[in-house]
PDB file of C-alpha atoms in Angstrom:
ATOM      1  CA  UNK J   1     -34.274  17.087   4.735  1.00  0.00           C
ATOM      2  CA  UNK J   2     -35.838  20.329   6.237  1.00  0.00           C
ATOM      3  CA  UNK J   3     -37.820  18.889   9.001  1.00  0.00           C
ATOM      4  CA  UNK J   4     -37.377  16.801  12.427  1.00  0.00           C
ATOM      5  CA  UNK J   5     -39.110  13.751  11.244  1.00  0.00           C
ATOM      6  CA  UNK J   6     -38.020  13.883   7.809  1.00  0.00           C
ATOM      7  CA  UNK J   7     -37.088  10.026   6.344  1.00  0.00           C
ATOM      8  CA  UNK J   8     -33.574   8.767   5.732  1.00  0.00           C
ATOM      9  CA  UNK J   9     -31.008   5.761   5.161  1.00  0.00           C
ATOM     10  CA  UNK J  10     -29.158   5.808   7.901  1.00  0.00           C
ATOM     11  CA  UNK J  11     -26.752   4.551   5.248  1.00  0.00           C
ATOM     12  CA  UNK J  12     -25.170   4.918   1.729  1.00  0.00           C
ATOM     13  CA  UNK J  13     -24.400   1.867  -0.696  1.00  0.00           C
ATOM     14  CA  UNK J  14     -22.094   3.028  -3.497  1.00  0.00           C
ATOM     15  CA  UNK J  15     -19.902   0.751  -6.342  1.00  0.00           C
ATOM     16  CA  UNK J  16     -16.384   0.310  -4.882  1.00  0.00           C
ATOM     17  CA  UNK J  17     -12.902   0.675  -7.529  1.00  0.00           C
ATOM     18  CA  UNK J  18     -11.746  -2.559  -7.922  1.00  0.00           C
ATOM     19  CA  UNK J  19      -8.875  -2.502 -10.081  1.00  0.00           C
ATOM     20  CA  UNK J  20      -7.597  -5.145 -12.619  1.00  0.00           C
ATOM     21  CA  UNK J  21      -5.935  -5.781 -15.523  1.00  0.00           C
ATOM     22  CA  UNK J  22      -3.766  -8.317 -17.261  1.00  0.00           C
ATOM     23  CA  UNK J  23       0.506  -7.724 -17.154  1.00  0.00           C
ATOM     24  CA  UNK J  24       2.561  -7.971 -20.185  1.00  0.00           C
ATOM     25  CA  UNK J  25       4.582 -11.630 -20.003  1.00  0.00           C
ATOM     26  CA  UNK J  26       7.496 -10.513 -22.455  1.00  0.00           C
ATOM     27  CA  UNK J  27       8.577 -13.517 -24.954  1.00  0.00           C
ATOM     28  CA  UNK J  28      10.852 -12.891 -28.315  1.00  0.00           C
ATOM     29  CA  UNK J  29      12.581 -14.575 -29.928  1.00  0.00           C
ATOM     30  CA  UNK J  30      16.359 -14.860 -29.877  1.00  0.00           C
ATOM     31  CA  UNK J  31      17.797 -14.002 -32.607  1.00  0.00           C
ATOM     32  CA  UNK J  32      21.870 -12.559 -31.559  1.00  0.00           C
ATOM     33  CA  UNK J  33      24.324 -16.152 -30.831  1.00  0.00           C
ATOM     34  CA  UNK J  34      26.620 -14.024 -28.926  1.00  0.00           C
ATOM     35  CA  UNK J  35      26.449 -13.459 -25.779  1.00  0.00           C
ATOM     36  CA  UNK J  36      24.965  -9.749 -24.335  1.00  0.00           C
ATOM     37  CA  UNK J  37      26.006  -7.549 -22.379  1.00  0.00           C
ATOM     38  CA  UNK J  38      24.233  -4.462 -21.010  1.00  0.00           C
ATOM     39  CA  UNK J  39      25.236  -0.889 -23.003  1.00  0.00           C
ATOM     40  CA  UNK J  40      26.128  -2.973 -26.458  1.00  0.00           C
ATOM     41  CA  UNK J  41      25.278  -2.987 -29.809  1.00  0.00           C
ATOM     42  CA  UNK J  42      22.455  -5.228 -30.820  1.00  0.00           C
ATOM     43  CA  UNK J  43      20.192  -5.082 -33.756  1.00  0.00           C
ATOM     44  CA  UNK J  44      16.295  -6.573 -33.664  1.00  0.00           C
ATOM     45  CA  UNK J  45      14.599  -3.608 -31.508  1.00  0.00           C
ATOM     46  CA  UNK J  46      12.598  -5.864 -29.285  1.00  0.00           C
ATOM     47  CA  UNK J  47      14.301  -8.952 -28.976  1.00  0.00           C
ATOM     48  CA  UNK J  48      14.625 -10.429 -25.822  1.00  0.00           C
ATOM     49  CA  UNK J  49      17.333 -13.118 -24.573  1.00  0.00           C
ATOM     50  CA  UNK J  50      17.505 -14.202 -21.099  1.00  0.00           C
ATOM     51  CA  UNK J  51      21.010 -12.875 -19.430  1.00  0.00           C
ATOM     52  CA  UNK J  52      20.561 -14.957 -15.825  1.00  0.00           C
ATOM     53  CA  UNK J  53      17.320 -16.726 -14.346  1.00  0.00           C
ATOM     54  CA  UNK J  54      16.530 -13.358 -12.845  1.00  0.00           C
ATOM     55  CA  UNK J  55      16.964 -11.391 -15.449  1.00  0.00           C
ATOM     56  CA  UNK J  56      16.647 -10.459 -18.953  1.00  0.00           C
ATOM     57  CA  UNK J  57      18.486  -8.354 -21.966  1.00  0.00           C
ATOM     58  CA  UNK J  58      16.589  -5.948 -23.814  1.00  0.00           C
ATOM     59  CA  UNK J  59      17.661  -4.938 -27.599  1.00  0.00           C
ATOM     60  CA  UNK J  60      16.335  -1.454 -27.127  1.00  0.00           C
ATOM     61  CA  UNK J  61      16.747   3.073 -28.721  1.00  0.00           C
ATOM     62  CA  UNK J  62      19.930   4.148 -27.018  1.00  0.00           C
ATOM     63  CA  UNK J  63      19.784   7.375 -24.498  1.00  0.00           C
ATOM     64  CA  UNK J  64      19.075   9.993 -26.215  1.00  0.00           C
ATOM     65  CA  UNK J  65      18.124   9.531 -29.561  1.00  0.00           C
ATOM     66  CA  UNK J  66      18.775   8.418 -33.304  1.00  0.00           C
ATOM     67  CA  UNK J  67      18.868   5.265 -34.993  1.00  0.00           C
ATOM     68  CA  UNK J  68      21.382   3.320 -32.538  1.00  0.00           C
ATOM     69  CA  UNK J  69      20.325   0.203 -30.225  1.00  0.00           C
ATOM     70  CA  UNK J  70      21.250  -1.378 -27.479  1.00  0.00           C
ATOM     71  CA  UNK J  71      21.136  -4.260 -24.971  1.00  0.00           C
ATOM     72  CA  UNK J  72      18.930  -3.293 -21.938  1.00  0.00           C
ATOM     73  CA  UNK J  73      19.047  -5.066 -18.093  1.00  0.00           C
ATOM     74  CA  UNK J  74      15.742  -5.437 -17.043  1.00  0.00           C
ATOM     75  CA  UNK J  75      14.834  -7.606 -13.782  1.00  0.00           C
ATOM     76  CA  UNK J  76      12.317 -11.096 -14.247  1.00  0.00           C
ATOM     77  CA  UNK J  77      10.827 -10.796 -10.556  1.00  0.00           C
ATOM     78  CA  UNK J  78       8.325 -12.927 -11.106  1.00  0.00           C
ATOM     79  CA  UNK J  79       7.051 -16.786  -9.848  1.00  0.00           C
ATOM     80  CA  UNK J  80       8.802 -17.736 -13.535  1.00  0.00           C
ATOM     81  CA  UNK J  81      11.860 -15.525 -13.662  1.00  0.00           C
ATOM     82  CA  UNK J  82      13.835 -15.586 -16.695  1.00  0.00           C
ATOM     83  CA  UNK J  83      13.601 -19.093 -18.732  1.00  0.00           C
ATOM     84  CA  UNK J  84      14.016 -20.560 -21.946  1.00  0.00           C
ATOM     85  CA  UNK J  85      10.651 -22.436 -23.703  1.00  0.00           C
ATOM     86  CA  UNK J  86      10.228 -23.941 -26.244  1.00  0.00           C
ATOM     87  CA  UNK J  87      12.695 -21.765 -28.759  1.00  0.00           C
ATOM     88  CA  UNK J  88      11.656 -18.224 -27.007  1.00  0.00           C
ATOM     89  CA  UNK J  89      13.202 -17.055 -24.213  1.00  0.00           C
ATOM     90  CA  UNK J  90      10.171 -15.691 -21.372  1.00  0.00           C
ATOM     91  CA  UNK J  91      10.868 -12.944 -18.927  1.00  0.00           C
ATOM     92  CA  UNK J  92       8.053 -12.971 -15.527  1.00  0.00           C
ATOM     93  CA  UNK J  93       7.951  -9.579 -14.639  1.00  0.00           C
ATOM     94  CA  UNK J  94       4.263  -8.870 -12.959  1.00  0.00           C
ATOM     95  CA  UNK J  95       6.510  -8.671  -9.761  1.00  0.00           C
ATOM     96  CA  UNK J  96       8.057  -5.702  -9.687  1.00  0.00           C
ATOM     97  CA  UNK J  97       9.430  -2.279  -7.236  1.00  0.00           C
ATOM     98  CA  UNK J  98       9.232   1.015  -8.124  1.00  0.00           C
ATOM     99  CA  UNK J  99      11.330   2.838 -10.875  1.00  0.00           C
ATOM    100  CA  UNK J 100      12.664  -1.035 -12.045  1.00  0.00           C
ATOM    101  CA  UNK J 101      13.777  -1.050 -15.253  1.00  0.00           C
ATOM    102  CA  UNK J 102      11.063  -2.567 -18.152  1.00  0.00           C
ATOM    103  CA  UNK J 103      10.761  -2.364 -21.913  1.00  0.00           C
ATOM    104  CA  UNK J 104       9.488   0.532 -22.814  1.00  0.00           C
ATOM    105  CA  UNK J 105       7.169  -1.259 -26.041  1.00  0.00           C
ATOM    106  CA  UNK J 106       4.418  -3.370 -24.398  1.00  0.00           C
ATOM    107  CA  UNK J 107       1.284  -1.674 -25.065  1.00  0.00           C
ATOM    108  CA  UNK J 108       0.217  -2.245 -21.343  1.00  0.00           C
ATOM    109  CA  UNK J 109       2.894  -4.011 -19.156  1.00  0.00           C
ATOM    110  CA  UNK J 110       1.773  -4.112 -14.824  1.00  0.00           C
ATOM    111  CA  UNK J 111       3.705  -5.597 -12.276  1.00  0.00           C
ATOM    112  CA  UNK J 112       2.589  -6.089  -8.577  1.00  0.00           C
ATOM    113  CA  UNK J 113       5.285  -5.427  -5.524  1.00  0.00           C
ATOM    114  CA  UNK J 114       6.765  -8.414  -3.814  1.00  0.00           C
ATOM    115  CA  UNK J 115       5.197  -7.456   0.001  1.00  0.00           C
ATOM    116  CA  UNK J 116       1.657  -7.118  -3.064  1.00  0.00           C
ATOM    117  CA  UNK J 117       0.226  -3.461  -1.269  1.00  0.00           C
ATOM    118  CA  UNK J 118       0.741  -1.601  -5.187  1.00  0.00           C
ATOM    119  CA  UNK J 119      -0.009  -2.479  -8.633  1.00  0.00           C
ATOM    120  CA  UNK J 120       2.880  -0.644 -11.017  1.00  0.00           C
ATOM    121  CA  UNK J 121       2.624   0.358 -14.552  1.00  0.00           C
ATOM    122  CA  UNK J 122       5.129   0.295 -17.013  1.00  0.00           C
ATOM    123  CA  UNK J 123       5.627   4.125 -18.471  1.00  0.00           C
ATOM    124  CA  UNK J 124       8.778   5.068 -20.331  1.00  0.00           C
ATOM    125  CA  UNK J 125      10.901   2.845 -19.192  1.00  0.00           C
ATOM    126  CA  UNK J 126      10.299   2.718 -15.439  1.00  0.00           C
ATOM    127  CA  UNK J 127       7.897   0.806 -13.636  1.00  0.00           C
ATOM    128  CA  UNK J 128       5.926   3.131 -10.665  1.00  0.00           C
ATOM    129  CA  UNK J 129       2.488   3.055  -8.865  1.00  0.00           C
ATOM    130  CA  UNK J 130      -0.882   2.560 -11.161  1.00  0.00           C
ATOM    131  CA  UNK J 131      -2.507   2.380  -7.970  1.00  0.00           C
ATOM    132  CA  UNK J 132      -2.360   1.761  -3.991  1.00  0.00           C
ATOM    133  CA  UNK J 133      -3.802  -1.762  -3.143  1.00  0.00           C
ATOM    134  CA  UNK J 134      -5.068  -1.663   0.725  1.00  0.00           C
ATOM    135  CA  UNK J 135      -8.395  -4.144   0.702  1.00  0.00           C
ATOM    136  CA  UNK J 136      -7.857  -6.866   2.129  1.00  0.00           C
ATOM    137  CA  UNK J 137      -7.115  -9.216  -1.809  1.00  0.00           C
ATOM    138  CA  UNK J 138      -3.933  -7.125  -1.827  1.00  0.00           C
ATOM    139  CA  UNK J 139      -1.961  -7.076  -5.185  1.00  0.00           C
ATOM    140  CA  UNK J 140      -2.465 -10.620  -6.472  1.00  0.00           C
ATOM    141  CA  UNK J 141      -0.961 -11.900 -10.339  1.00  0.00           C
ATOM    142  CA  UNK J 142      -3.344 -14.855 -11.308  1.00  0.00           C
ATOM    143  CA  UNK J 143      -2.931 -17.264 -13.869  1.00  0.00           C
ATOM    144  CA  UNK J 144       0.266 -17.074 -14.612  1.00  0.00           C
ATOM    145  CA  UNK J 145      -0.144 -13.069 -15.330  1.00  0.00           C
ATOM    146  CA  UNK J 146      -3.219 -10.949 -14.772  1.00  0.00           C
ATOM    147  CA  UNK J 147      -2.400  -8.319 -12.108  1.00  0.00           C
ATOM    148  CA  UNK J 148      -5.217  -7.613  -9.831  1.00  0.00           C
ATOM    149  CA  UNK J 149      -5.883  -4.957  -7.317  1.00  0.00           C
ATOM    150  CA  UNK J 150      -7.698  -4.982  -4.169  1.00  0.00           C
ATOM    151  CA  UNK J 151      -8.367  -1.077  -3.823  1.00  0.00           C
ATOM    152  CA  UNK J 152     -11.602  -1.331  -1.496  1.00  0.00           C
ATOM    153  CA  UNK J 153     -10.115   0.148   1.009  1.00  0.00           C
ATOM    154  CA  UNK J 154      -7.984   3.220   0.496  1.00  0.00           C
ATOM    155  CA  UNK J 155      -6.638   7.027   1.953  1.00  0.00           C
ATOM    156  CA  UNK J 156      -7.065  10.706   0.019  1.00  0.00           C
ATOM    157  CA  UNK J 157      -5.124  10.985  -2.675  1.00  0.00           C
ATOM    158  CA  UNK J 158      -4.925   7.546  -3.849  1.00  0.00           C
ATOM    159  CA  UNK J 159      -4.600   7.206  -7.578  1.00  0.00           C
ATOM    160  CA  UNK J 160      -7.817   6.108  -9.259  1.00  0.00           C
ATOM    161  CA  UNK J 161      -9.655   6.623 -12.726  1.00  0.00           C
ATOM    162  CA  UNK J 162     -13.445   5.887 -12.747  1.00  0.00           C
ATOM    163  CA  UNK J 163     -15.228   8.507 -11.376  1.00  0.00           C
ATOM    164  CA  UNK J 164     -17.664   8.340  -9.525  1.00  0.00           C
ATOM    165  CA  UNK J 165     -16.818   4.589  -8.051  1.00  0.00           C
ATOM    166  CA  UNK J 166     -16.101   4.476  -3.632  1.00  0.00           C
ATOM    167  CA  UNK J 167     -13.429   3.092  -1.307  1.00  0.00           C
ATOM    168  CA  UNK J 168     -13.992   2.402   2.630  1.00  0.00           C
ATOM    169  CA  UNK J 169     -10.165   4.796   4.102  1.00  0.00           C
ATOM    170  CA  UNK J 170      -7.921   2.193   6.171  1.00  0.00           C
ATOM    171  CA  UNK J 171      -9.977   3.287   9.998  1.00  0.00           C
ATOM    172  CA  UNK J 172     -12.964   2.557   7.869  1.00  0.00           C
ATOM    173  CA  UNK J 173     -13.937   6.564   9.356  1.00  0.00           C
ATOM    174  CA  UNK J 174     -14.471   8.495   5.968  1.00  0.00           C
ATOM    175  CA  UNK J 175     -16.293   7.580   2.464  1.00  0.00           C
ATOM    176  CA  UNK J 176     -13.981   8.342  -0.865  1.00  0.00           C
ATOM    177  CA  UNK J 177     -14.944   8.861  -4.252  1.00  0.00           C
ATOM    178  CA  UNK J 178     -12.721   9.030  -7.195  1.00  0.00           C
ATOM    179  CA  UNK J 179     -12.649  12.074  -8.727  1.00  0.00           C
ATOM    180  CA  UNK J 180     -10.959  10.514 -11.784  1.00  0.00           C
ATOM    181  CA  UNK J 181      -7.021  11.503 -11.090  1.00  0.00           C
ATOM    182  CA  UNK J 182      -7.921  10.864  -6.927  1.00  0.00           C
ATOM    183  CA  UNK J 183      -9.742   9.352  -4.310  1.00  0.00           C
ATOM    184  CA  UNK J 184     -11.769  12.304  -2.104  1.00  0.00           C
ATOM    185  CA  UNK J 185     -13.395  11.992   1.137  1.00  0.00           C
ATOM    186  CA  UNK J 186     -16.679  11.965  -0.001  1.00  0.00           C
ATOM    187  CA  UNK J 187     -18.521  11.805   3.539  1.00  0.00           C
ATOM    188  CA  UNK J 188     -17.514  10.765   7.103  1.00  0.00           C
ATOM    189  CA  UNK J 189     -18.686   7.529   8.600  1.00  0.00           C
ATOM    190  CA  UNK J 190     -18.286   7.590  12.498  1.00  0.00           C
ATOM    191  CA  UNK J 191     -21.917   6.142  13.277  1.00  0.00           C
ATOM    192  CA  UNK J 192     -21.101   2.403  15.135  1.00  0.00           C
ATOM    193  CA  UNK J 193     -19.988   0.320  11.910  1.00  0.00           C
ATOM    194  CA  UNK J 194     -18.037   2.825   9.959  1.00  0.00           C
ATOM    195  CA  UNK J 195     -17.963   2.318   6.559  1.00  0.00           C
ATOM    196  CA  UNK J 196     -17.983  -1.092   5.807  1.00  0.00           C
ATOM    197  CA  UNK J 197     -17.226  -3.210   2.680  1.00  0.00           C
ATOM    198  CA  UNK J 198     -19.904  -6.034   0.956  1.00  0.00           C
ATOM    199  CA  UNK J 199     -17.641  -8.173  -0.337  1.00  0.00           C
ATOM    200  CA  UNK J 200     -20.483 -10.966  -1.738  1.00  0.00           C
ATOM    201  CA  UNK J 201     -21.804  -7.445  -3.445  1.00  0.00           C
ATOM    202  CA  UNK J 202     -18.819  -5.188  -3.526  1.00  0.00           C
ATOM    203  CA  UNK J 203     -21.082  -2.512  -2.595  1.00  0.00           C
ATOM    204  CA  UNK J 204     -19.279  -0.002   0.333  1.00  0.00           C
ATOM    205  CA  UNK J 205     -21.771   1.378   2.715  1.00  0.00           C
ATOM    206  CA  UNK J 206     -21.170   3.981   4.917  1.00  0.00           C
ATOM    207  CA  UNK J 207     -23.294   4.734   8.222  1.00  0.00           C
ATOM    208  CA  UNK J 208     -23.206   8.635   9.283  1.00  0.00           C
ATOM    209  CA  UNK J 209     -25.793   8.803  11.659  1.00  0.00           C
ATOM    210  CA  UNK J 210     -23.345  10.987  13.579  1.00  0.00           C
ATOM    211  CA  UNK J 211     -21.211  13.431  12.480  1.00  0.00           C
ATOM    212  CA  UNK J 212     -18.796  15.847  14.201  1.00  0.00           C
ATOM    213  CA  UNK J 213     -19.073  19.967  12.046  1.00  0.00           C
ATOM    214  CA  UNK J 214     -17.369  20.148   8.829  1.00  0.00           C
ATOM    215  CA  UNK J 215     -17.346  16.813   8.387  1.00  0.00           C
ATOM    216  CA  UNK J 216     -17.483  16.458   4.772  1.00  0.00           C
ATOM    217  CA  UNK J 217     -20.730  15.151   2.485  1.00  0.00           C
ATOM    218  CA  UNK J 218     -22.108  14.551  -0.224  1.00  0.00           C
ATOM    219  CA  UNK J 219     -25.696  14.856  -0.130  1.00  0.00           C
ATOM    220  CA  UNK J 220     -27.203  18.318  -0.396  1.00  0.00           C
ATOM    221  CA  UNK J 221     -30.232  18.562   2.826  1.00  0.00           C
ATOM    222  CA  UNK J 222     -28.568  15.552   4.164  1.00  0.00           C
ATOM    223  CA  UNK J 223     -29.774  15.132   8.071  1.00  0.00           C
ATOM    224  CA  UNK J 224     -27.402  13.857  11.156  1.00  0.00           C
ATOM    225  CA  UNK J 225     -27.238  14.114  15.304  1.00  0.00           C
ATOM    226  CA  UNK J 226     -23.494  15.488  16.078  1.00  0.00           C
ATOM    227  CA  UNK J 227     -22.136  13.380  18.248  1.00  0.00           C
ATOM    228  CA  UNK J 228     -22.775  14.196  21.301  1.00  0.00           C
ATOM    229  CA  UNK J 229     -25.991  14.564  20.976  1.00  0.00           C
ATOM    230  CA  UNK J 230     -27.061  17.444  21.825  1.00  0.00           C
ATOM    231  CA  UNK J 231     -27.102  19.267  17.953  1.00  0.00           C
ATOM    232  CA  UNK J 232     -29.001  18.057  14.503  1.00  0.00           C
ATOM    233  CA  UNK J 233     -26.404  18.953  11.530  1.00  0.00           C
ATOM    234  CA  UNK J 234     -27.532  19.360   8.161  1.00  0.00           C
ATOM    235  CA  UNK J 235     -25.296  18.860   5.043  1.00  0.00           C
ATOM    236  CA  UNK J 236     -24.911  21.988   3.295  1.00  0.00           C
ATOM    237  CA  UNK J 237     -22.404  23.166  -0.275  1.00  0.00           C
ATOM    238  CA  UNK J 238     -20.621  19.391   0.817  1.00  0.00           C
ATOM    239  CA  UNK J 239     -20.294  20.039   4.459  1.00  0.00           C
ATOM    240  CA  UNK J 240     -21.886  19.345   7.817  1.00  0.00           C
ATOM    241  CA  UNK J 241     -23.410  22.178   9.567  1.00  0.00           C
ATOM    242  CA  UNK J 242     -24.729  22.771  12.679  1.00  0.00           C
ATOM    243  CA  UNK J 243     -28.973  23.182  11.630  1.00  0.00           C
ATOM    244  CA  UNK J 244     -30.336  23.457  15.449  1.00  0.00           C
ATOM    245  CA  UNK J 245     -29.831  22.574  19.025  1.00  0.00           C
ATOM    246  CA  UNK J 246     -31.612  19.621  21.064  1.00  0.00           C
ATOM    247  CA  UNK J 247     -32.302  21.547  23.993  1.00  0.00           C
ATOM    248  CA  UNK J 248     -34.687  19.122  25.590  1.00  0.00           C
ATOM    249  CA  UNK J 249     -33.592  15.862  24.481  1.00  0.00           C
ATOM    250  CA  UNK J 250     -31.047  14.498  22.566  1.00  0.00           C
ATOM    251  CA  UNK J 251     -31.133  13.888  18.820  1.00  0.00           C
ATOM    252  CA  UNK J 252     -31.889  10.192  17.964  1.00  0.00           C
ATOM    253  CA  UNK J 253     -32.378   8.073  14.977  1.00  0.00           C
ATOM    254  CA  UNK J 254     -36.099   6.163  15.421  1.00  0.00           C
ATOM    255  CA  UNK J 255     -34.641   3.549  12.254  1.00  0.00           C
ATOM    256  CA  UNK J 256     -35.327   6.028   9.450  1.00  0.00           C
ATOM    257  CA  UNK J 257     -36.431   9.140  11.499  1.00  0.00           C
ATOM    258  CA  UNK J 258     -34.639  11.795  13.617  1.00  0.00           C
ATOM    259  CA  UNK J 259     -36.169  12.924  16.509  1.00  0.00           C
ATOM    260  CA  UNK J 260     -34.832  16.719  17.995  1.00  0.00           C
ATOM    261  CA  UNK J 261     -36.493  18.695  20.504  1.00  0.00           C
TER     262      UNK J 261
END
């Protein structure tokens, strides 16, 4: 706002970004009676059989295209491994690492990394990064098949999808916003309370009571104090810039009012 005593809020409350999805647990009937080996021919596309307690073999199209199918070995690193359940074999792949092989056909197949820091998605036969789970809950497997990723904390460049959702940076100095592809810095939070997440309401609060010239900001004409309290700053074109010097007294906030003389 343009005047020294303009009403303002010291913090901002935004909806955080939290990822949640269901992981596919692979289940296929075992129709082949002979023990298959990786790379050998198979006849029933998508058939799955356990190759051990921690791995399975899936009948997939052979490399290079065509109609031929061969056995592909995939890891089953989840708690249940690969085991017989009734008359079918089941592979628990809710835990994986980046680059692990996975079947191409499940519609959506997600996993947590072993250290719970990332959620992965199966794409084109390999697990790759879906979300960075930097929040305190990390990546969790719930109910044996659901993958939940806590993205209330992040870093610029972390992948995201829902434009307009927010997170705090890991160092709590920045409020991050999703642009539809990745997290970017929306505002600095150099005030004493920094950037914080209210766990009950899932809101992101940013204390921008002070800022530095050049810091990002997301509300045009928003005013704040410089870190040394010697100037008033204003948000202009996405960056804080000096509005005026405070020559007679330090810049200060009193409730929702800013004073600079």
